[in-house]
GROMACS .gro file of C-alpha atoms in nm:
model
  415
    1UNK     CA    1 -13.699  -1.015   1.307
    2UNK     CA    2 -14.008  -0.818   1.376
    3UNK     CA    3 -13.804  -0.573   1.531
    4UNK     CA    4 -13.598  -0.521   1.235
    5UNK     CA    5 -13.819  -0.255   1.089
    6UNK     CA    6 -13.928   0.074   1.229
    7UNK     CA    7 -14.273   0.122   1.273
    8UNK     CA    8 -14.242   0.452   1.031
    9UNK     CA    9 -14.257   0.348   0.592
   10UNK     CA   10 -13.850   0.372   0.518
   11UNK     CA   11 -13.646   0.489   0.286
   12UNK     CA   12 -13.383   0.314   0.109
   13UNK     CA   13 -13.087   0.435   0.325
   14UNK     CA   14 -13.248   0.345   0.695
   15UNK     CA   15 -13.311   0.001   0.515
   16UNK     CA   16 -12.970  -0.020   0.429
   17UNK     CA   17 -12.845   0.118   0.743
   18UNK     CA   18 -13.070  -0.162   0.945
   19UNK     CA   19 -12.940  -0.418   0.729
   20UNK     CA   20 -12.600  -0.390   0.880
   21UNK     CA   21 -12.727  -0.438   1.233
   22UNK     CA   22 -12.654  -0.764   1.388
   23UNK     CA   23 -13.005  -0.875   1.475
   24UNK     CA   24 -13.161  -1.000   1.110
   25UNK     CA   25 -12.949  -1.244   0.920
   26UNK     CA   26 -13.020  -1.438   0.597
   27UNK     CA   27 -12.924  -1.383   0.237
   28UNK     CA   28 -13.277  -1.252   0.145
   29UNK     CA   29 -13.213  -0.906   0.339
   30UNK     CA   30 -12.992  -0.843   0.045
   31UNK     CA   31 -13.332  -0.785  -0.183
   32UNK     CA   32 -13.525  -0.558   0.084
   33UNK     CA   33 -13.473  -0.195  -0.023
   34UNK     CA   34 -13.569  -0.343  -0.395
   35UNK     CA   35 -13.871  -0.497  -0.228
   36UNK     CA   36 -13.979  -0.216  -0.056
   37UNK     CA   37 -13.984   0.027  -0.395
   38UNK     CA   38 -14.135  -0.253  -0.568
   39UNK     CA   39 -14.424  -0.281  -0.275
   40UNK     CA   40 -14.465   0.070  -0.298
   41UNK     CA   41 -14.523   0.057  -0.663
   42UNK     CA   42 -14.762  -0.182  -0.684
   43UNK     CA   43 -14.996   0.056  -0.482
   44UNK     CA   44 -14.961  -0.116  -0.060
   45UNK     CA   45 -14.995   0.142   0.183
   46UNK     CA   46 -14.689   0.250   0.446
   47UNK     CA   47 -14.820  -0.011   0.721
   48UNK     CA   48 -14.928  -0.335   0.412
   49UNK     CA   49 -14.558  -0.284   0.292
   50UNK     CA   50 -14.388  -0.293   0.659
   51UNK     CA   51 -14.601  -0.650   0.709
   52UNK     CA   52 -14.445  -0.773   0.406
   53UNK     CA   53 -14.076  -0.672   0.511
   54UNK     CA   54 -14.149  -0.826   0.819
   55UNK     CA   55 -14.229  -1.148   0.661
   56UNK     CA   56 -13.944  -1.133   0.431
   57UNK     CA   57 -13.678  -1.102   0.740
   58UNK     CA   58 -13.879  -1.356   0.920
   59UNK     CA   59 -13.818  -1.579   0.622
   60UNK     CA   60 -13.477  -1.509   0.549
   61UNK     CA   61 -13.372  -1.562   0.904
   62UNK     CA   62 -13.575  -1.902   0.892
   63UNK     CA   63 -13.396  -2.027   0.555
   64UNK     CA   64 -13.050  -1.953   0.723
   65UNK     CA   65 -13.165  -2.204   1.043
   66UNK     CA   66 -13.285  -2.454   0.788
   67UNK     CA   67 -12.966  -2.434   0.623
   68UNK     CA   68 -13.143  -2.415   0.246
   69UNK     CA   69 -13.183  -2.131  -0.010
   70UNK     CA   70 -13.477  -1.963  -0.132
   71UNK     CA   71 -13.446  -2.147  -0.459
   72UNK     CA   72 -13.490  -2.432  -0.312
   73UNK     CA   73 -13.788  -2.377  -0.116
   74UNK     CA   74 -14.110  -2.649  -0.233
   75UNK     CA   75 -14.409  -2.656  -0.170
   76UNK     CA   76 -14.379  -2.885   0.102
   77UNK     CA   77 -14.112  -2.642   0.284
   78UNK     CA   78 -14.324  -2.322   0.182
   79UNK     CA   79 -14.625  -2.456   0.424
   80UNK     CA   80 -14.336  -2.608   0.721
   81UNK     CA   81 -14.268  -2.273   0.755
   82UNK     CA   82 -14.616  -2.115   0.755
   83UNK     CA   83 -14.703  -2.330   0.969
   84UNK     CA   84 -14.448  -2.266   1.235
   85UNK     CA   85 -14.584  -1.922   1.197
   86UNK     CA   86 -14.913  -2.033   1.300
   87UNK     CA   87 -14.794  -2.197   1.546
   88UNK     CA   88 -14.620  -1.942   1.684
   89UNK     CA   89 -14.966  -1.723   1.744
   90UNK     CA   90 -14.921  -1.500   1.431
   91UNK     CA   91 -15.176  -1.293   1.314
   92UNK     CA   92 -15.153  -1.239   0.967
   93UNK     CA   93 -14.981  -1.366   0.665
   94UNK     CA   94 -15.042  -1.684   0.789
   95UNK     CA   95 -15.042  -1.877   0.447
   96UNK     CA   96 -14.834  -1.936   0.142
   97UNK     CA   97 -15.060  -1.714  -0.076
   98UNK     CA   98 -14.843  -1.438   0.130
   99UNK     CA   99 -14.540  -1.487  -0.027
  100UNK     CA  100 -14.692  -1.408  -0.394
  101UNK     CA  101 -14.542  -1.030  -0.379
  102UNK     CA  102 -14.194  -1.163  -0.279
  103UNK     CA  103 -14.198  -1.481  -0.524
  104UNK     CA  104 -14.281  -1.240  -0.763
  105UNK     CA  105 -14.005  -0.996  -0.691
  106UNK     CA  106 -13.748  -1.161  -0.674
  107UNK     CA  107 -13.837  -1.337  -1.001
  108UNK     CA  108 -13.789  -1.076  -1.182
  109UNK     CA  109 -13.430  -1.047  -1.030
  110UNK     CA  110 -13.389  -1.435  -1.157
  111UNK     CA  111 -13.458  -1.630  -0.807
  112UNK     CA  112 -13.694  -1.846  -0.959
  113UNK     CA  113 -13.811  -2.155  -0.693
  114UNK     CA  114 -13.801  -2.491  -0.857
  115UNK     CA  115 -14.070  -2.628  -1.078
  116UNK     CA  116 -14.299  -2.881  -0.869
  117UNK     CA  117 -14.315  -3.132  -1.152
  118UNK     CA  118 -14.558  -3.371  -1.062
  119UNK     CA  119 -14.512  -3.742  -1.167
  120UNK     CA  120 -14.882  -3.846  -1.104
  121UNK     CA  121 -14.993  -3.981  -1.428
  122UNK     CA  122 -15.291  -3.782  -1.421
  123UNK     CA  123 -15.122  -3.455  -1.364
  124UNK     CA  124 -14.833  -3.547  -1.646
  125UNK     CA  125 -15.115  -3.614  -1.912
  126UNK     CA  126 -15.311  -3.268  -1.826
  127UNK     CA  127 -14.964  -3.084  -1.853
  128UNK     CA  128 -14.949  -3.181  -2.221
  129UNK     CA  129 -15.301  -3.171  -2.311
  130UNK     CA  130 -15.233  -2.814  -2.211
  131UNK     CA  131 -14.941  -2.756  -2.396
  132UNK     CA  132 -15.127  -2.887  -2.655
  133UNK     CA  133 -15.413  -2.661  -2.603
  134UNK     CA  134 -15.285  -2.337  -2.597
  135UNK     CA  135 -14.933  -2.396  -2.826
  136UNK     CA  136 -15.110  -2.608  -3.132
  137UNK     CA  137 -15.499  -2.530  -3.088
  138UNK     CA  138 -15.428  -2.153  -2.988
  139UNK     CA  139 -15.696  -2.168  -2.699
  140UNK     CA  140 -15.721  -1.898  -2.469
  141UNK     CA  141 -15.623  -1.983  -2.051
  142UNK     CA  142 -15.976  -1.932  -1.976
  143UNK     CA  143 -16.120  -2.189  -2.287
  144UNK     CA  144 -15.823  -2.423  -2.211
  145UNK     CA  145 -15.924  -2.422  -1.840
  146UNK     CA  146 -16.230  -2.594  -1.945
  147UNK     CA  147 -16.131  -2.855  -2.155
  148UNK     CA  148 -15.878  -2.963  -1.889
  149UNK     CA  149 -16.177  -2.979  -1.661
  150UNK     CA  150 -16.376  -3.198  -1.889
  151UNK     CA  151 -16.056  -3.422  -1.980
  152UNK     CA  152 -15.987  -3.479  -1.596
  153UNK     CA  153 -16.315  -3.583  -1.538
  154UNK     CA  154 -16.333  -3.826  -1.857
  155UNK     CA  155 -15.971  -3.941  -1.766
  156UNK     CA  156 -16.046  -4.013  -1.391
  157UNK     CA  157 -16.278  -4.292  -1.505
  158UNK     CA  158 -15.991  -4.507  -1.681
  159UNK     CA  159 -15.849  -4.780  -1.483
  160UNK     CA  160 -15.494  -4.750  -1.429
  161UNK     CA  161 -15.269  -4.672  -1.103
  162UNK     CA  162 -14.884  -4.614  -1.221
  163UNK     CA  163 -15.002  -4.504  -1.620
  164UNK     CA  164 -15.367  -4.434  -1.750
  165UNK     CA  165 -15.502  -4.698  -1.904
  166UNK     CA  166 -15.611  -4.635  -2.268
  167UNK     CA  167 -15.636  -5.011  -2.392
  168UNK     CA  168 -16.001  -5.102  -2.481
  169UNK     CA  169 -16.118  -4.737  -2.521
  170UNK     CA  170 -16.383  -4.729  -2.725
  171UNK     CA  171 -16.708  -4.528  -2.840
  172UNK     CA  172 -16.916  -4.689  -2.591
  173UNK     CA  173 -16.722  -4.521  -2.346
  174UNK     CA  174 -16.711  -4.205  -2.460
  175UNK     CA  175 -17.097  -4.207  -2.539
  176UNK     CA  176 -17.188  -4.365  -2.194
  177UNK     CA  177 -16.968  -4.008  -2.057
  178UNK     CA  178 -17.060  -3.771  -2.266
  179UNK     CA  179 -17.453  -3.838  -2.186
  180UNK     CA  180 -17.376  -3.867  -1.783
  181UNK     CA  181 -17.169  -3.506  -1.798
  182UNK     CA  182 -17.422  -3.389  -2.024
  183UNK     CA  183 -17.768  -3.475  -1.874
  184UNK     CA  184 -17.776  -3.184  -1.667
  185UNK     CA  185 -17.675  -2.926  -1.849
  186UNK     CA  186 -17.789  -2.681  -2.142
  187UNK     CA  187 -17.802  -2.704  -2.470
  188UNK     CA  188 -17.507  -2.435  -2.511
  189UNK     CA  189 -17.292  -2.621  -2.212
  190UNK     CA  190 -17.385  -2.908  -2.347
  191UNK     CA  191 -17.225  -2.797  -2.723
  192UNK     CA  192 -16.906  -2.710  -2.530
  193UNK     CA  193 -16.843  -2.998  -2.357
  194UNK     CA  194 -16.889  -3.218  -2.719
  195UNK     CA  195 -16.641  -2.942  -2.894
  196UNK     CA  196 -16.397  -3.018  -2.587
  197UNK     CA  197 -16.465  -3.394  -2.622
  198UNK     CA  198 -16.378  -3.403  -2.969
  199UNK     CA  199 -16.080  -3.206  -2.903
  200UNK     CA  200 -15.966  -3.427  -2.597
  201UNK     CA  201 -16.019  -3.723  -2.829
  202UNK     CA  202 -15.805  -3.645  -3.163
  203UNK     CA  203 -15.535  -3.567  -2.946
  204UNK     CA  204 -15.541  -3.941  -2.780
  205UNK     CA  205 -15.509  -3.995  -3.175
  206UNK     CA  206 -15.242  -3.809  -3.224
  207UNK     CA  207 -15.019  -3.894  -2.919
  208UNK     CA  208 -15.077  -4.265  -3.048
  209UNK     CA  209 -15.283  -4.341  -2.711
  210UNK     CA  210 -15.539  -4.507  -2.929
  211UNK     CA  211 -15.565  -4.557  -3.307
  212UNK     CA  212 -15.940  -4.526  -3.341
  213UNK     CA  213 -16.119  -4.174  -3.438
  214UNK     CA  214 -16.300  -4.193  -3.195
  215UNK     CA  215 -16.383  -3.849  -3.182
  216UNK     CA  216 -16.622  -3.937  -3.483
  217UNK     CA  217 -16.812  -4.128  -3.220
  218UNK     CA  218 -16.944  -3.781  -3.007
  219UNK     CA  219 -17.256  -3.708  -3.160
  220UNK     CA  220 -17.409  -3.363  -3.228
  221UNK     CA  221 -17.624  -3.199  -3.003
  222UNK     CA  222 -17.973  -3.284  -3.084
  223UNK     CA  223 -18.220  -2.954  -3.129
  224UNK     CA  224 -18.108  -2.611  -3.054
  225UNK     CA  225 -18.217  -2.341  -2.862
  226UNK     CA  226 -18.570  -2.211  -2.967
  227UNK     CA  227 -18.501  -1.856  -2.726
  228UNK     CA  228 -18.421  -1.502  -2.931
  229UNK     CA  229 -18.144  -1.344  -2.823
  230UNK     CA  230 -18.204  -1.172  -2.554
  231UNK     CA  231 -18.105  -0.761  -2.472
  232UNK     CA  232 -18.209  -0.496  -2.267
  233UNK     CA  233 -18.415  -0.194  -2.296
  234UNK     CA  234 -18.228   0.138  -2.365
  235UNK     CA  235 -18.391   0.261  -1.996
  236UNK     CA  236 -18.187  -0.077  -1.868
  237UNK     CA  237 -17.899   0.059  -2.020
  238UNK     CA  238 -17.913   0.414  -1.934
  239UNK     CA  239 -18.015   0.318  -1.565
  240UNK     CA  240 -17.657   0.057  -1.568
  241UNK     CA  241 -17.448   0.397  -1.685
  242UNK     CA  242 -17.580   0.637  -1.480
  243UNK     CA  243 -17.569   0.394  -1.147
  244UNK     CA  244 -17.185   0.480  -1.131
  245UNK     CA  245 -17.055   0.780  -0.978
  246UNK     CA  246 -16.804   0.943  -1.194
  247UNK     CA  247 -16.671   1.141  -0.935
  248UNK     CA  248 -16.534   0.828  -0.697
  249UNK     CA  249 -16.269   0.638  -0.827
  250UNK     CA  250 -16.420   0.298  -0.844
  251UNK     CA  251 -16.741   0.492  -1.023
  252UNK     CA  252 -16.457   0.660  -1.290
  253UNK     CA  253 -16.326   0.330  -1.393
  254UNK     CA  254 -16.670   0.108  -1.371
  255UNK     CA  255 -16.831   0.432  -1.643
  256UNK     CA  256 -16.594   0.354  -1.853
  257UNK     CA  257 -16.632  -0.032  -1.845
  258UNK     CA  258 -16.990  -0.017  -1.875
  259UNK     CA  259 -16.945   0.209  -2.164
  260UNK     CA  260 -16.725  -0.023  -2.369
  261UNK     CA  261 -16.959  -0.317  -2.313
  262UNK     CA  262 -17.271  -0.106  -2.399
  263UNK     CA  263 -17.123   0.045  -2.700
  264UNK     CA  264 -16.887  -0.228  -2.846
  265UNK     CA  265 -17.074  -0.512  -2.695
  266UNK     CA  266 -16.681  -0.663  -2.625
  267UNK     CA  267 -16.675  -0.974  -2.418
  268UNK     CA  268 -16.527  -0.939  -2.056
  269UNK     CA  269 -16.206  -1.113  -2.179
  270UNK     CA  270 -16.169  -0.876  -2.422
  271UNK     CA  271 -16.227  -0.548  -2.141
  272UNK     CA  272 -15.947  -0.712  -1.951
  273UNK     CA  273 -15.709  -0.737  -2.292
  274UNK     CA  274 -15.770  -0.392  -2.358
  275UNK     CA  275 -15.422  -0.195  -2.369
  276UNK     CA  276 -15.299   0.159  -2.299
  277UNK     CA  277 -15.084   0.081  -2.704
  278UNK     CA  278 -15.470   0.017  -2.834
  279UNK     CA  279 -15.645   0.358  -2.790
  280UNK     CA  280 -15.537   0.564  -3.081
  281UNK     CA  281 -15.627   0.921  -2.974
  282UNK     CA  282 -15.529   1.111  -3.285
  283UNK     CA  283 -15.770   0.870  -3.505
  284UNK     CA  284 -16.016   0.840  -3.251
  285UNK     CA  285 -16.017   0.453  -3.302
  286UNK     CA  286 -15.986   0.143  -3.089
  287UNK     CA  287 -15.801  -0.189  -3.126
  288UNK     CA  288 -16.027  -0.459  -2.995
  289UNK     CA  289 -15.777  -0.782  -2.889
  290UNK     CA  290 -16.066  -1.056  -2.963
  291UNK     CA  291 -16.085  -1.426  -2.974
  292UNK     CA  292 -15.816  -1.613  -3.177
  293UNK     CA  293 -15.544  -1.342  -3.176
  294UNK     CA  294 -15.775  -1.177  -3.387
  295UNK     CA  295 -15.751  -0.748  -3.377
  296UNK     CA  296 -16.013  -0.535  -3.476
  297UNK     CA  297 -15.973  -0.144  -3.536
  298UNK     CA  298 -16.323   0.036  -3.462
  299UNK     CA  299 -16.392   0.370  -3.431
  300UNK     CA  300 -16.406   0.507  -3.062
  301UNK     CA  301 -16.735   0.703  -2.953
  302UNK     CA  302 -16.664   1.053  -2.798
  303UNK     CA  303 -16.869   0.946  -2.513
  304UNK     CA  304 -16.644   0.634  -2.500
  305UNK     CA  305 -16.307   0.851  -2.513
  306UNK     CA  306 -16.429   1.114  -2.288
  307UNK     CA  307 -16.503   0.766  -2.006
  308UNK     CA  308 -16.151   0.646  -2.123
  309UNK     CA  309 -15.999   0.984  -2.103
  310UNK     CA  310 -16.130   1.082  -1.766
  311UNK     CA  311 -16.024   0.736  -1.617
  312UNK     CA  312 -15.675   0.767  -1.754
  313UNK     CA  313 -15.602   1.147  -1.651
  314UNK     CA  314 -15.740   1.145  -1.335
  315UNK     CA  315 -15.781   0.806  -1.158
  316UNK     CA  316 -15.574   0.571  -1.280
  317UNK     CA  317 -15.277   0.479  -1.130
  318UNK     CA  318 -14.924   0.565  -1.253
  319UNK     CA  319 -14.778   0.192  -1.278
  320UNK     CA  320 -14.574   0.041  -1.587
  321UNK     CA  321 -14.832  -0.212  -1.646
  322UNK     CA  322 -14.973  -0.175  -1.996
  323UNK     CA  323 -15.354  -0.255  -1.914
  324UNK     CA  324 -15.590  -0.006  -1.942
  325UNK     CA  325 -15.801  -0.146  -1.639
  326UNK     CA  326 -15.604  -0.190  -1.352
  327UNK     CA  327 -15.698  -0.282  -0.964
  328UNK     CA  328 -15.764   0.025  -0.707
  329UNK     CA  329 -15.614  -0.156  -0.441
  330UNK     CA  330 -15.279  -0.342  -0.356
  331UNK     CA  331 -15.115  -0.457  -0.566
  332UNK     CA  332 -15.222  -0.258  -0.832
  333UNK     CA  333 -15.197  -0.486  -1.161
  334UNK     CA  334 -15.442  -0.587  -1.423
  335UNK     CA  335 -15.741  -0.706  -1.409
  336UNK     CA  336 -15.736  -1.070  -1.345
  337UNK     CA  337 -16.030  -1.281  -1.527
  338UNK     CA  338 -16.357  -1.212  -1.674
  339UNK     CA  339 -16.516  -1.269  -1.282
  340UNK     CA  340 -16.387  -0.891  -1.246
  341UNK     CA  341 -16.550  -0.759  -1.565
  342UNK     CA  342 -16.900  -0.980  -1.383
  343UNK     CA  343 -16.878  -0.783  -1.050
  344UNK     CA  344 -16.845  -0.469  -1.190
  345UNK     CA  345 -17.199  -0.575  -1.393
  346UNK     CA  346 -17.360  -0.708  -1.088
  347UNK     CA  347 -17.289  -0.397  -0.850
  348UNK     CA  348 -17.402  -0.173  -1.155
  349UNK     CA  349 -17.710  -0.361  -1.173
  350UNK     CA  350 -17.766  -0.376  -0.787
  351UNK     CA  351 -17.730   0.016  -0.791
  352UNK     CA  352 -17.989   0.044  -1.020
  353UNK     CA  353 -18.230  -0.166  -0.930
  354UNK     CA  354 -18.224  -0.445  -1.207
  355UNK     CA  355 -18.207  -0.778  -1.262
  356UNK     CA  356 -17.817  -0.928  -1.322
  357UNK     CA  357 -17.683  -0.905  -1.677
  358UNK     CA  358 -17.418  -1.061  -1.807
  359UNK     CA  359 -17.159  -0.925  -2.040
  360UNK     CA  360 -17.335  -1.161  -2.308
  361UNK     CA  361 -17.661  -1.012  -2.318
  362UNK     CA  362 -17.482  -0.679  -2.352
  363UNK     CA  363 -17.344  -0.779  -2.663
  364UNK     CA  364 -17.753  -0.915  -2.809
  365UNK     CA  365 -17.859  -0.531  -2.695
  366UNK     CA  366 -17.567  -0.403  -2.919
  367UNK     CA  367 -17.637  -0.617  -3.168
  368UNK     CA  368 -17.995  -0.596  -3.218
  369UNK     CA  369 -17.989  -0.206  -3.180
  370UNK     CA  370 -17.789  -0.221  -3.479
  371UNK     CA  371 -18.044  -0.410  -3.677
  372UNK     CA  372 -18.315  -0.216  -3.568
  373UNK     CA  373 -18.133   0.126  -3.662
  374UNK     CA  374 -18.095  -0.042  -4.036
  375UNK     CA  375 -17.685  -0.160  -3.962
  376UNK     CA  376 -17.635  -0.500  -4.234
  377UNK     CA  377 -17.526  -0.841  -4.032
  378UNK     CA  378 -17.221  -0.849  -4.199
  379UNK     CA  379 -17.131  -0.499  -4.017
  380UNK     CA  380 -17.300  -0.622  -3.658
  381UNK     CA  381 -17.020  -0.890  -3.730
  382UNK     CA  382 -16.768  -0.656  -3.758
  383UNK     CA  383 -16.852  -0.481  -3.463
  384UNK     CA  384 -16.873  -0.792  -3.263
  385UNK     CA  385 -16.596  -0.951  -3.400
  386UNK     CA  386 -16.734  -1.254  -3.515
  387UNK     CA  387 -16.530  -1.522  -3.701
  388UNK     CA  388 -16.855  -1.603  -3.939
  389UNK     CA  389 -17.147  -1.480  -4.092
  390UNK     CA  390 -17.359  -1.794  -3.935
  391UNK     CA  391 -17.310  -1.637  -3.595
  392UNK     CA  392 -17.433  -1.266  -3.688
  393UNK     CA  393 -17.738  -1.448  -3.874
  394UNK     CA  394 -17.870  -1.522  -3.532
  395UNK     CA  395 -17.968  -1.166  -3.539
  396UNK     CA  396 -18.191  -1.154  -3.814
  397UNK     CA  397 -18.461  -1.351  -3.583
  398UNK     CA  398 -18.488  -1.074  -3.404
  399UNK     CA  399 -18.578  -0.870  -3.707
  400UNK     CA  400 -18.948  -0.923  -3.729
  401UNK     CA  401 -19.031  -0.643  -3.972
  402UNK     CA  402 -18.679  -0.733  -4.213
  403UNK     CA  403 -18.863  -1.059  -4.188
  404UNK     CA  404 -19.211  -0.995  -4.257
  405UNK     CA  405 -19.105  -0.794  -4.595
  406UNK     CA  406 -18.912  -1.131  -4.748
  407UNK     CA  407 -19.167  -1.421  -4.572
  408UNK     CA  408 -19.408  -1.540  -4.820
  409UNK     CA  409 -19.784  -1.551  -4.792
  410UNK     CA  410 -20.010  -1.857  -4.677
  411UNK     CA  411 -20.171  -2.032  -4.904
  412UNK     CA  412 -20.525  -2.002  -4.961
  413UNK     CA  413 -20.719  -2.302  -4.980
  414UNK     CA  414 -20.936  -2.304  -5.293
  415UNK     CA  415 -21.220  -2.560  -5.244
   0.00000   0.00000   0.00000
């Protein structure tokens, strides 16, 4: 099957024509021209795309031998054949990760493999904590993530072989956890893990898994964190922006990412969210997709729309994804997580010659710019998109002389 396709990117007719050749055999062949336009739009170059067809044939022949269809393909079968590849002395697309382009494709044509539905007691009750999660509680995948991390560790200690135990649970239990997962950590880690705790435990309550509250047993976190928060200087700032090189393409798009944190101080979730529908041109204002479904319309910053602008007109590439930010390189999609939105930080900060800042402390520079240039809380709120005013109030710590006018004096002594 490697000889199937010419060495030369194809058109649609020699694929067709080559499909009608008596060498390459197997239903998939059927899909290739689709999978070839569909390679080409997501950005892979003449000789990444040919790889991929190559695989695809080599597949197709291999399901015909095996006598199964692609729909039927597991997880189990998925790395047989992988593995005869590697055995067979290829040298790349060695592993199932591989097939992601052509899974994907032909997905959207309705060849959808079969679920791998896993009857391991552990893995049923994390399926429907996350159902429960993201339907009921509205979490977002990346918040959800980590309360299924805590709730497989806390479940993994419950006796229990066919079905988790839950017989006997009690608060001793889920104090003597809590303080082991807890003893190492922050107090801000150590506040999430209690919120996904408490979480983890009301629904035991409501499944009927145990008919104690026990989620009244996870005690608060004891003290809080004494630190201000904590920004950078407007030098810090300037030095992040002007690290990038507008006229690369990677420089383009990082400007105008580093712009929307250092104006909007918008969480890296919130960068990634960010869609082409959102950017209202004619009323120069922004839609900001934040936590809890919530959208916020702000005002967009020339210097903010000229970034956006630029990035759009000249550098981004023509694909019918909706997302603003999209990958440089094959296959061009979306951003995928907030660990994007970091790297982009870190190399800006490496290029300049600072110390690593997070998208966090990006927001405390917005935010306590604002206060110092006279903004109220409740607008820094606004800005930030915070759900409550106790949040914002954090800020007005950092307002020494806001605080000086309203402190009261010290007492003299009279003796």
């Amino acid at each position: 099957s490697e000889g199937y396709f010419s060495s030369h990117f194809m058109g649609e007719e020699k694929i067709m024509s080559m499909i009608g050749s008596s060498d390459p055999s197997g239903s998939l062949l059927d899909y290739a021209p689709g999978f070839h336009r569909y390679l080409s739009e997501l950005g892979y170059s003449p000789w990444a795309a040919e790889k991929h067809l190559y695989l695809m044939a080599y597949l197709s022949r291999w399901l015909e031998m095996e006598s199964i269809s692609f729909c039927d393909l597991t997880t189990s079968r998925i790395e047989e054949f992988f593995c005869i590849r590697r055995l067979e002395g290829r040298s790349d697309l060695r592993t199932p990760r591989s097939l992601e382009q052509l899974i994907a494709y032909l997905g959207k044509l309705g060849l959808t493999l079969k679920p791998q539905i896993s009857t391991e007691p552990l893995d049923v009750f994390l399926v429907n904590y996350h159902r429960y999660l993201t339907s009921e509680r509205g979490l977002t995948e990346g918040s959800a993530h980590f309360y299924l991390n805590v709730a497989r560790l806390f479940v993994m200690e419950r006796p229990g072989v066919t079905q988790i135990e839950w017989t006997g649970l009690c608060a001793r239990d889920v104090t003597k956890f809590t303080a082991a997962t807890c003893r190492s950590r922050s107090i801000s880690s150590t506040r999430s893990v209690i919120s996904a705790m408490r979480c983890l435990l009301r629904f035991l309550r409501l499944e009927g898994l145990t008919n104690l509250d026990l989620d009244q047993a996870v005690l608060s976190v004891a003290g809080r964190s004494s630190s201000l928060p904590r920004g950078i200087s407007s030098g810090e700032v300037t030095a992040l922006l002007d690290s990038c090189d507008p006229t690369s393409a990677i420089g383009c798009r990082d400007y105008a990412i580093l712009l929307l944190l250092c104006r909007f101080g918008l969480r890296g979730g919130e960068v990634i969210a960010l869609k082409l529908d959102d950017i209202d041109w004619r009323s120069a204002e922004i839609i900001i997709n934040g936590k809890g479904g919530r959208r916020d319309r702000l005002p967009l910053p020339a210097d903010v729309g000229a970034a956006l602008a630029n990035y759009l007109q000249f550098v981004r590439p023509q694909v019918t994804s909706r997302c603003v930010f999209l990958r440089l390189s094959a296959p061009i999609r979306g951003l995928g997580n907030t660990g994007t939105i970091r790297s982009v930080l870190d190399r800006a900060c490496s290029r300049a010659g600072i110390a690593y800042v997070n998208p966090h402390r990006l927001r405390h520079t917005v935010a306590t710019e604002m206060l110092r240039k006279g903004v109220s809380l409740h607008d820094i709120g606004q800005v930030l998109g915070h759900h409550g005013e106790a949040t914002t109030a954090n800020y007005a710590r950092v307002d020494i002389d806001g605080l000086r006018a309203v402190a009261r004096c010290w007492p003299e002594v009279v003796s």
